[in-house]
Short mmCIF file of C-alpha atoms in Angstrom, two decimals:
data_model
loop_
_atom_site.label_atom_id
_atom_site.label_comp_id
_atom_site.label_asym_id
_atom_site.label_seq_id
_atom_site.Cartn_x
_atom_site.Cartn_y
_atom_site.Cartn_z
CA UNK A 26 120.32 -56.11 148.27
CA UNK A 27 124.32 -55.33 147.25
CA UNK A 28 126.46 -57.77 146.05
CA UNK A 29 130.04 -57.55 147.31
CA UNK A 30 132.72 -59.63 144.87
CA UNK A 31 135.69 -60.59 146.69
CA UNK A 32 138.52 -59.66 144.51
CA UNK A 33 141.60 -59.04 146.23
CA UNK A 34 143.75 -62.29 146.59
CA UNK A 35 146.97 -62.60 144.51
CA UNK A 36 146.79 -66.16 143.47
CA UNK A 37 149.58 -66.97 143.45
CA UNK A 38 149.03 -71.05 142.58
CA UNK A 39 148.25 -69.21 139.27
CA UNK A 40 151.83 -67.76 138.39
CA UNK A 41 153.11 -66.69 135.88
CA UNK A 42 149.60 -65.88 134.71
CA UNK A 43 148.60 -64.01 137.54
CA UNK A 44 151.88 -62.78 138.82
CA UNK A 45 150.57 -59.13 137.06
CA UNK A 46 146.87 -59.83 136.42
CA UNK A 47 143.74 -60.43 138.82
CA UNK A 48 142.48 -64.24 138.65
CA UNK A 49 138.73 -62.80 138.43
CA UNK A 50 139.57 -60.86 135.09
CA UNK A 51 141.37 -64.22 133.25
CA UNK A 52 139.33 -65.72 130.05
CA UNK A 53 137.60 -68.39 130.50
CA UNK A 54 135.51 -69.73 127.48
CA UNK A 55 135.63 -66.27 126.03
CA UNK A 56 134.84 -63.72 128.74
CA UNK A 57 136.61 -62.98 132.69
CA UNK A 58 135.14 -65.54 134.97
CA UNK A 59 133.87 -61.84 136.86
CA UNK A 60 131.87 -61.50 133.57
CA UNK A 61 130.55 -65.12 134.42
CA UNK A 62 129.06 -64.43 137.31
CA UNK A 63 128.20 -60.94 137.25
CA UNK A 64 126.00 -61.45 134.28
CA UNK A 65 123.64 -63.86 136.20
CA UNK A 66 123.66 -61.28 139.50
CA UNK A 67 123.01 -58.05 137.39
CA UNK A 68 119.59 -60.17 136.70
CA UNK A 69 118.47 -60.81 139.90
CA UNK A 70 115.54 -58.39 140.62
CA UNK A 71 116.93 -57.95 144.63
CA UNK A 72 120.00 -56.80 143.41
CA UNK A 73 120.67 -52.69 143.16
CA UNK A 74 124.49 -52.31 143.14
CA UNK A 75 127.38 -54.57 142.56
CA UNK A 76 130.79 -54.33 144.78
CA UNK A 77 134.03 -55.02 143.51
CA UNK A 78 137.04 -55.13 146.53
CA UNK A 79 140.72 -55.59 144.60
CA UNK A 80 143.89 -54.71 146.08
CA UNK A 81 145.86 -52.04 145.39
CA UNK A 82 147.99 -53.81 142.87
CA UNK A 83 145.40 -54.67 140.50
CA UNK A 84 143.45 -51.50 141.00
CA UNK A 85 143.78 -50.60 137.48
CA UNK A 86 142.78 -53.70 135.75
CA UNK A 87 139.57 -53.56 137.61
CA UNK A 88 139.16 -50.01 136.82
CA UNK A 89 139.83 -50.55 132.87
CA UNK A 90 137.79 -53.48 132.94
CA UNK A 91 134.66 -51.43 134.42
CA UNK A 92 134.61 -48.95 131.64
CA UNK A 93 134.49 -51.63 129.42
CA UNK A 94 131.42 -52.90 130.86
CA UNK A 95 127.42 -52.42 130.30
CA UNK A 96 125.78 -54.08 133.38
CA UNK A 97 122.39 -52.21 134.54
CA UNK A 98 123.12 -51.80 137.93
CA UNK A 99 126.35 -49.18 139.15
CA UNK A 100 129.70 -51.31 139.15
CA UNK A 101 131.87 -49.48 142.69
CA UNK A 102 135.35 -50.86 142.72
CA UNK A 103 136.85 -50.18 145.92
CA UNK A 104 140.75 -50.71 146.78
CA UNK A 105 141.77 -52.04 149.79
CA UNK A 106 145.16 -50.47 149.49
CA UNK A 107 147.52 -54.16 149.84
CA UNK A 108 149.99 -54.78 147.55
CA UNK A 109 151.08 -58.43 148.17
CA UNK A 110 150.18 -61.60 149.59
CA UNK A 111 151.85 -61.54 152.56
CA UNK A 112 150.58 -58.55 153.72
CA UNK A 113 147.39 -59.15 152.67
CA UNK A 114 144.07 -57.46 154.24
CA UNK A 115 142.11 -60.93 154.53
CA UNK A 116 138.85 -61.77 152.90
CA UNK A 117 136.74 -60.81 156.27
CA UNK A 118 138.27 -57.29 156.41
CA UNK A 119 137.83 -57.33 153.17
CA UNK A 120 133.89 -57.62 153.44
CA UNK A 121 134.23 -55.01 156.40
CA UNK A 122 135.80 -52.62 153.89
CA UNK A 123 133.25 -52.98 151.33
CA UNK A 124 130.22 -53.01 154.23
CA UNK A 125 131.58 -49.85 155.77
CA UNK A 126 131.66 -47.86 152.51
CA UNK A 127 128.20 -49.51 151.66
CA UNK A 128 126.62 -47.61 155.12
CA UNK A 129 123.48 -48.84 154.15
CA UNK A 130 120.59 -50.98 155.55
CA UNK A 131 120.88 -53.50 152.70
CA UNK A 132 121.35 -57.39 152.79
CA UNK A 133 124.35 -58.43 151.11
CA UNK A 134 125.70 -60.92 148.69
CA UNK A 135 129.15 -62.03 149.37
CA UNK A 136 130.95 -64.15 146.27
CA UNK A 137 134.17 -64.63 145.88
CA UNK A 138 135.63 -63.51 141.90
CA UNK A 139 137.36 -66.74 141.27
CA UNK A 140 134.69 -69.12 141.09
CA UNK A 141 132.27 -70.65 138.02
CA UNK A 142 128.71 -71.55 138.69
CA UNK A 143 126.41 -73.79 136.04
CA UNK A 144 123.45 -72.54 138.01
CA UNK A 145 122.27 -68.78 138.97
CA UNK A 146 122.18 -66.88 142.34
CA UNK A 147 118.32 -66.51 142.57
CA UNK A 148 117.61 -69.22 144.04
CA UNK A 149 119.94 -68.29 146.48
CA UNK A 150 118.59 -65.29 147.22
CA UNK A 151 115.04 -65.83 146.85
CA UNK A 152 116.14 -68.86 149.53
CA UNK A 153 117.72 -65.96 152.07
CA UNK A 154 114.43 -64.04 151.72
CA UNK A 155 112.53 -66.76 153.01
CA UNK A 156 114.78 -67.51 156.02
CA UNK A 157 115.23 -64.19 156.70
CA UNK A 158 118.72 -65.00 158.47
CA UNK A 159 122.13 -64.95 156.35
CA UNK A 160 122.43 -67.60 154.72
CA UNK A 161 125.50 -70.01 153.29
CA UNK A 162 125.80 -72.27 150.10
CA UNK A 163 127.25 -75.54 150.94
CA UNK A 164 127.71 -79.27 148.84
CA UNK A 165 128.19 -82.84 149.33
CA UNK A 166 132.09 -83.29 149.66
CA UNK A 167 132.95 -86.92 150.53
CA UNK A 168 136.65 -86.46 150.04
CA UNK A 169 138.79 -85.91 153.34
CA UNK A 170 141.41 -84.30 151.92
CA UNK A 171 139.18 -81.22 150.47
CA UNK A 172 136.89 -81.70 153.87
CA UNK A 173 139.65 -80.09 155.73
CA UNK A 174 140.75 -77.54 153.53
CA UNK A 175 136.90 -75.58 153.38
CA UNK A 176 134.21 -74.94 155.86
CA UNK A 177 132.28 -78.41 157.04
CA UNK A 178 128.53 -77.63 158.27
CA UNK A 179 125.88 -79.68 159.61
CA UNK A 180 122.56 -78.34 159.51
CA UNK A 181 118.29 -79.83 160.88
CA UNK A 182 115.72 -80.97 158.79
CA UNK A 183 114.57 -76.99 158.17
CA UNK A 184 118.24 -76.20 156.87
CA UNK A 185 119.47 -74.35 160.31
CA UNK A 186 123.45 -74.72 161.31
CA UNK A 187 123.51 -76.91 163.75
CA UNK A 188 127.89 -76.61 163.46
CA UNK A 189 130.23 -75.12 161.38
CA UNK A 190 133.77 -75.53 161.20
CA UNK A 191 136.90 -73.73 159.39
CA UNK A 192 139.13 -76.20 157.85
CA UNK A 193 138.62 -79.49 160.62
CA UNK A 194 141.11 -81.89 160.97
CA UNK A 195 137.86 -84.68 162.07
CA UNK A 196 135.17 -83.28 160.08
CA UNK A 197 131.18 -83.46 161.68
CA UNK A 198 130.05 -83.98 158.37
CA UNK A 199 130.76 -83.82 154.63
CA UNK A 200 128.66 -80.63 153.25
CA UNK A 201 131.36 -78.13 152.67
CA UNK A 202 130.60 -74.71 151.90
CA UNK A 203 131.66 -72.55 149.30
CA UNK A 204 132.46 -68.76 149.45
CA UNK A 205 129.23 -67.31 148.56
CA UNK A 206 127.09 -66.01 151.64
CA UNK A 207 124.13 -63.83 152.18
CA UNK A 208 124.27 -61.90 155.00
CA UNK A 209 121.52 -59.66 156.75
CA UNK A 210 122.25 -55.61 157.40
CA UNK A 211 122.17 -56.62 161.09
CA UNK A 212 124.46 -59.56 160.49
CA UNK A 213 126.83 -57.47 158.69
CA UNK A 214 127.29 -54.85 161.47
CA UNK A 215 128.81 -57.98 163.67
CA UNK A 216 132.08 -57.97 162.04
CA UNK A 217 133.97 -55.65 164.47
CA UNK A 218 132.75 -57.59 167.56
CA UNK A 219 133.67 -61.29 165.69
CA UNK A 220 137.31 -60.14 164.53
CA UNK A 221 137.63 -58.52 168.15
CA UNK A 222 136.21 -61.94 169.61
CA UNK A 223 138.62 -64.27 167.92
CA UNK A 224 137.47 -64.58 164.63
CA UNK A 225 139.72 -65.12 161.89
CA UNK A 226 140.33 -62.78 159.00
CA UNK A 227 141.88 -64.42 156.20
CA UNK A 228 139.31 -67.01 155.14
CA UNK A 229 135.91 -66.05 154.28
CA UNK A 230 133.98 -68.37 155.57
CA UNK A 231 135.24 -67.22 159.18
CA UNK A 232 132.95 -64.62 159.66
CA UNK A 233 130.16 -66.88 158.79
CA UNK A 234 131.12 -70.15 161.30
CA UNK A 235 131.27 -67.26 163.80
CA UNK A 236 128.02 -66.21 162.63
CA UNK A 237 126.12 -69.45 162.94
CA UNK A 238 127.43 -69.35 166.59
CA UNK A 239 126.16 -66.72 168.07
CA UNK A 240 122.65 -66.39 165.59
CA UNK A 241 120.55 -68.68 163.36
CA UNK A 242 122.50 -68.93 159.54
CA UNK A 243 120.51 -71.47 157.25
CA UNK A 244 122.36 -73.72 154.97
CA UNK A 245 120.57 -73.92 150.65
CA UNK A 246 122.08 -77.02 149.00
CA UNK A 247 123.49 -75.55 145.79
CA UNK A 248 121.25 -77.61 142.70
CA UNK A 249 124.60 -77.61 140.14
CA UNK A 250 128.26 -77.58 140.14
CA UNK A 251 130.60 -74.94 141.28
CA UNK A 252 134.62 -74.86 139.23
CA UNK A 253 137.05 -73.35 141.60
CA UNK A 254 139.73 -71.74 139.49
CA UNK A 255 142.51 -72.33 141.67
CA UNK A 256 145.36 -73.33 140.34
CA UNK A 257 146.58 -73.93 136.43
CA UNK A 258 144.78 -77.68 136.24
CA UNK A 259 141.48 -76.29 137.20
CA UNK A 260 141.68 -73.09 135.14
CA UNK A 261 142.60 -74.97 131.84
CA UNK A 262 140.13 -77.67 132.80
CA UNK A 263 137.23 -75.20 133.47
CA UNK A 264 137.88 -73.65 129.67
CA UNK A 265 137.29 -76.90 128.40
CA UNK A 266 134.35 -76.73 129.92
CA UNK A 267 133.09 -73.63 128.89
CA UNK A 268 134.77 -73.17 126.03
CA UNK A 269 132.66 -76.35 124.85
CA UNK A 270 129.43 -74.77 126.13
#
């Protein structure tokens, strides 16, 4: 299995501090949130190579910060050759990107760079194994406001989709999913045919409520919390947290 970070966004909810520097590569507690949750996915037996997708205008951040690092399996940063938000290559071409240079027959691990866990990825993946579909993380969110800005899934008693939605204005339910995915080498091939069926680009968890439309996707409740670092508040918040720890 590959792991594919997500690491191209600008954040710009983060300026000034990211107006020149990658959100994935800011401190937190004393090492780059990448570092955070790299260091738990370098662990995880299933894991052979890790994926790093930036844009163009932070190439060389990720770069130096590569050289810098000692993880056992190969680091790849790839560039996706954007230089600003607005022209962006979206999070789902983004995955495309890193799939097509991959070539392989591999599952993949999809996680976006911006994100803290205070639990690891092996359960995740040992959970995708026993499926054997892709697979999505999801919570309990029982706020409507944040309902409608993520994904909202329901899903049976055996953890299969039974609906998925991108941002709903009347959300089905109130487990919200997260961008971290697991998607089969067969799974991964479908990409062309969802962006060329309607699927949108920008999000990442497009390509997945496509997905669990057209094929089974299982949902795995994640056991701990998840700190999105999205905007100052969160960011200083989440080095209070980890800075304690």
């Amino acid at each position: 299995m590959k792991c594919i970070v997500l690491a191209a966004g600008y954040a710009t909810r983060l300026y000034p501090l990211t107006e020149n520097f990658p959100k994935p590569l800011l401190d937190v507690g004393g090492k780059p949130i990448l570092n955070r949750l790299l260091e738990d996915i370098d662990n995880i037996p299933d894991i052979t190579s890790l994926i790093v997708v930036s844009n163009h205008k932070f190439i060389e951040h990720f770069n130096e910060w590569k050289d810098k690092q000692r993880f056992k399996n190969p680091v790849t940063i790839l560039d996706d050759g954007f230089v600003d938000n607005d022209h962006r290559l979206g999070a789902v071409k983004d995955i495309q990107f890193a799939a097509e240079y991959l070539n392989s027959e591999d599952d993949v691990l999809v996680i976006a760079g911006d994100n803290i866990l205070d639990f690891s990825f092996s359960g995740f993946v040992s959970y995708m194994k026993e499926k054997k579909t892709s697979c999505v993380m999801c919570h309990e969110e029982n706020e409507l406001k944040k309902q409608q800005k993520t994904g909202i899934i329901t899903f049976d008693e055996n953890g299969l989709i039974t609906s998925y939605e991108e941002k709903p204005v009347k959300p089905k339910g109130n487990m919200a999913v997260p961008p971290f995915y697991c998607y089969t080498a067969e799974d991964l091939k479908k990409i062309p045919d969802a962006i060329e069926n309607g699927c949108g680009i920008d999000a990442p968890g497009s390509f997945a409520a496509w997905l669990s439309g057209k094929t089974a996707v299982h949902a795995w409740v994640m056991p701990g919390k998840r700190y999105d670092i999205g905007d100052i508040q969160s960011y200083e918040a989440a080095g209070k947290i980890f800075g304690q720890n």
